[in-house]
GROMACS .gro file of C-alpha atoms in nm:
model
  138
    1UNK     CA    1   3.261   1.158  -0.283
    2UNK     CA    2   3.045   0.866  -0.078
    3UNK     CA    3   3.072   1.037   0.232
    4UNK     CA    4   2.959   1.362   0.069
    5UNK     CA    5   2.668   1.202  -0.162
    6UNK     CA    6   2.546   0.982   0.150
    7UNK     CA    7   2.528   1.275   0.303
    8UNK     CA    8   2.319   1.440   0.112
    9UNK     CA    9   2.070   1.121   0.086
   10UNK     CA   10   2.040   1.109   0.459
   11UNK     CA   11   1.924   1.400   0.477
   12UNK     CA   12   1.652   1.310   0.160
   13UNK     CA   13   1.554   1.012   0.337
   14UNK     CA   14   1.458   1.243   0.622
   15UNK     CA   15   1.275   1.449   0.381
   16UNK     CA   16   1.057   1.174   0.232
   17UNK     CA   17   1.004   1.059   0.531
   18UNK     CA   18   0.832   1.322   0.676
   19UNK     CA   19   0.597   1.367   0.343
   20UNK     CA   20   0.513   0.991   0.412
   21UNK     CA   21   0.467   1.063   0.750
   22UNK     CA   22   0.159   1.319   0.686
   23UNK     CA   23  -0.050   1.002   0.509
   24UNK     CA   24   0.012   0.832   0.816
   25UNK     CA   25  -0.118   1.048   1.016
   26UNK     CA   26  -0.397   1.126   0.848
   27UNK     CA   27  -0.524   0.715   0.765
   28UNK     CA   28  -0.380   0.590   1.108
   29UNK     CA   29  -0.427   0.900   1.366
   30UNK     CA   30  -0.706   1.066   1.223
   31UNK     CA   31  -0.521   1.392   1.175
   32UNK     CA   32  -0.586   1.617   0.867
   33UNK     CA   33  -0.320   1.707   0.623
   34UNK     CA   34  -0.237   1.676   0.244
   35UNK     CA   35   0.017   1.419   0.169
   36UNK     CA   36   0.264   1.491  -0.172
   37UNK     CA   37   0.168   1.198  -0.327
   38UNK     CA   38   0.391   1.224  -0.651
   39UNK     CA   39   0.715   1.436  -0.459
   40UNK     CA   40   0.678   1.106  -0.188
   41UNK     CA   41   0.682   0.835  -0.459
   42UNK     CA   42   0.921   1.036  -0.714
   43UNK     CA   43   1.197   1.142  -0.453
   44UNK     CA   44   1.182   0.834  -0.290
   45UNK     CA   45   1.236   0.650  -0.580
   46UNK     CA   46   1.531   0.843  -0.580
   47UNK     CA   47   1.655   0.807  -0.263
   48UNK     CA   48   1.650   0.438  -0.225
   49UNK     CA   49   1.814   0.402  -0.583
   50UNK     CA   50   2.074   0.628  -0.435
   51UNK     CA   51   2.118   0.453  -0.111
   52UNK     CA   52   2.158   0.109  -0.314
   53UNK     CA   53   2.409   0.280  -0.559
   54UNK     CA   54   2.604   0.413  -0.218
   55UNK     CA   55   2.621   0.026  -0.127
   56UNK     CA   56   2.732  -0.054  -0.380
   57UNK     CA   57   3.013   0.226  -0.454
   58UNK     CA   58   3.105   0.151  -0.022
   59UNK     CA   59   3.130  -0.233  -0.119
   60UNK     CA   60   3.344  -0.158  -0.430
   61UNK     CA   61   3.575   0.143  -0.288
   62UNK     CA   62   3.613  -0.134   0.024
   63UNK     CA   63   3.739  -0.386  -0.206
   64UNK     CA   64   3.956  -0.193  -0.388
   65UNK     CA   65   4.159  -0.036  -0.107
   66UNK     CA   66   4.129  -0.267   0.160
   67UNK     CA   67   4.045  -0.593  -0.037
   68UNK     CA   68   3.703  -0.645   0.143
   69UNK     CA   69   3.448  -0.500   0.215
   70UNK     CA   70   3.398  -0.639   0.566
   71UNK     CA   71   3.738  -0.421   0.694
   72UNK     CA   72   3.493  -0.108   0.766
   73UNK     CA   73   3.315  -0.314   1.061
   74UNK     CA   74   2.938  -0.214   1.184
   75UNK     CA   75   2.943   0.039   0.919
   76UNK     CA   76   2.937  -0.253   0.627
   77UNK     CA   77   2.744  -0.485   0.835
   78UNK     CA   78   2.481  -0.185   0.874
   79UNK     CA   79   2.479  -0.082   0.507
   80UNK     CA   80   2.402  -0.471   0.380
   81UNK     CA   81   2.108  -0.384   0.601
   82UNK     CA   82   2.028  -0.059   0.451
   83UNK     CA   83   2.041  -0.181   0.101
   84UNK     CA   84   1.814  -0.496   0.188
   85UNK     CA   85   1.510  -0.226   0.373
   86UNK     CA   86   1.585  -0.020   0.066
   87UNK     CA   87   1.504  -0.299  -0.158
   88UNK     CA   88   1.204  -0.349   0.106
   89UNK     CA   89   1.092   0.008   0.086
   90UNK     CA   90   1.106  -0.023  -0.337
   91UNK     CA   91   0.894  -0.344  -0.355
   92UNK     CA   92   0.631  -0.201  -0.108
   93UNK     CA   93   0.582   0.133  -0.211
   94UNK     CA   94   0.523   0.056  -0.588
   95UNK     CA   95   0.267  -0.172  -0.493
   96UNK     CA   96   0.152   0.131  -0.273
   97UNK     CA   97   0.176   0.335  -0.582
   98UNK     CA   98  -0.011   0.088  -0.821
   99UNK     CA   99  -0.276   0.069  -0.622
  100UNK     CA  100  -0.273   0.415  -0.517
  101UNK     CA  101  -0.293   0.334  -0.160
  102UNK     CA  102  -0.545   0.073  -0.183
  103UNK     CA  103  -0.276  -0.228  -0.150
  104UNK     CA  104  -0.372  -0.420   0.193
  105UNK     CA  105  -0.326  -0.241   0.493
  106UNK     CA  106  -0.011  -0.461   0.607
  107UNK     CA  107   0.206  -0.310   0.257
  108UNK     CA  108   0.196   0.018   0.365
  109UNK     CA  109   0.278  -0.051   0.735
  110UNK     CA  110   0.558  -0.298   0.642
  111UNK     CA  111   0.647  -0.034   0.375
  112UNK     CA  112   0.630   0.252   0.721
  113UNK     CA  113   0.819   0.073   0.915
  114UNK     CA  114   1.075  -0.035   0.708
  115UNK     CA  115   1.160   0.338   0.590
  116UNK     CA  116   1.154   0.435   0.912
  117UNK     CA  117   1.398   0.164   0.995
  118UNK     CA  118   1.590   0.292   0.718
  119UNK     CA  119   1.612   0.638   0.789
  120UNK     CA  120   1.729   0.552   1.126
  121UNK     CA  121   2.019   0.302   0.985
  122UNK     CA  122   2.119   0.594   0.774
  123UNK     CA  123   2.175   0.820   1.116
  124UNK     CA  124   2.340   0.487   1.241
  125UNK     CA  125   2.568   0.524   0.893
  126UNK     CA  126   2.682   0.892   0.959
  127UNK     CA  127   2.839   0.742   1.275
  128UNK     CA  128   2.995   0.499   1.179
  129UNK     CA  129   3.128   0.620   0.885
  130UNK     CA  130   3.266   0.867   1.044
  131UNK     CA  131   3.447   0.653   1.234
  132UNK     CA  132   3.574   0.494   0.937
  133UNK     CA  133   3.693   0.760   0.798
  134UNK     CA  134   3.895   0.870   1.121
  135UNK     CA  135   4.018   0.486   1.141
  136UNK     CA  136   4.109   0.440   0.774
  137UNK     CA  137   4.159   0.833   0.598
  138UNK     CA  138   4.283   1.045   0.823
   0.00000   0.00000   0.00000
């Protein structure tokens, strides 16, 4: 199932990504468009809570079967990383969503960034878990 359900997030985070990216573009390039304030805030919420959970369920399938979670390689290494921009990407965006966009500019860029950091760990994860699952399952 964490293969299957990651999946399916990676492909969210791509999603919510590219509603965020529309209020960039229109506060940072000048370009018009109407960002989805509530979808952006509501399935992200959802997204990073998945992506932690799918840490967590990797660390504790990991442990289970191959007593540590460390055997998978880059693709643990790179999901510790994932969970901690998630984290990142939770703080920043409520305070984005508190203040309604009116946190200090530096929040939402950090917040930005980090996503888009994240989104492109979670391409990085597909890999590699892959791999894993040719290494280890099959």
């Amino acid at each position: 199932m964490h293969p299957v359900i990651m999946l399916c997030l990676t492909g969210l985070v791509f999603y919510v990504l590219r509603l965020g990216a529309t209020r960039f573009a229109s506060k940072r390039l000048g370009r018009q468009g109407v960002f989805a304030w509530k979808r952006h805030v509501s399935l992200g919420r959802v997204t990073l809570a998945g992506l932690l959970l799918g840490v967590a369920g990797g660390l504790g399938v990991t442990w289970g079967v191959w007593s540590g979670p460390g055997a998978t390689g880059w693709h643990a290494l790179l999901g510790a990383c994932a969970a901690v921009l998630a984290v990142s990407g939770a703080v920043t965006g409520g305070r984005l969503d508190r203040g309604r966009g009116k946190a200090p500019a530096g929040v939402a860029l950090l917040h930005a960034a980090g996503n888009t950091l994240l989104a492109a760990l979670c391409l990085a994860q597909v890999w590699t878990g892959w791999r894993v699952l040719e290494n280890f399952v099959w």
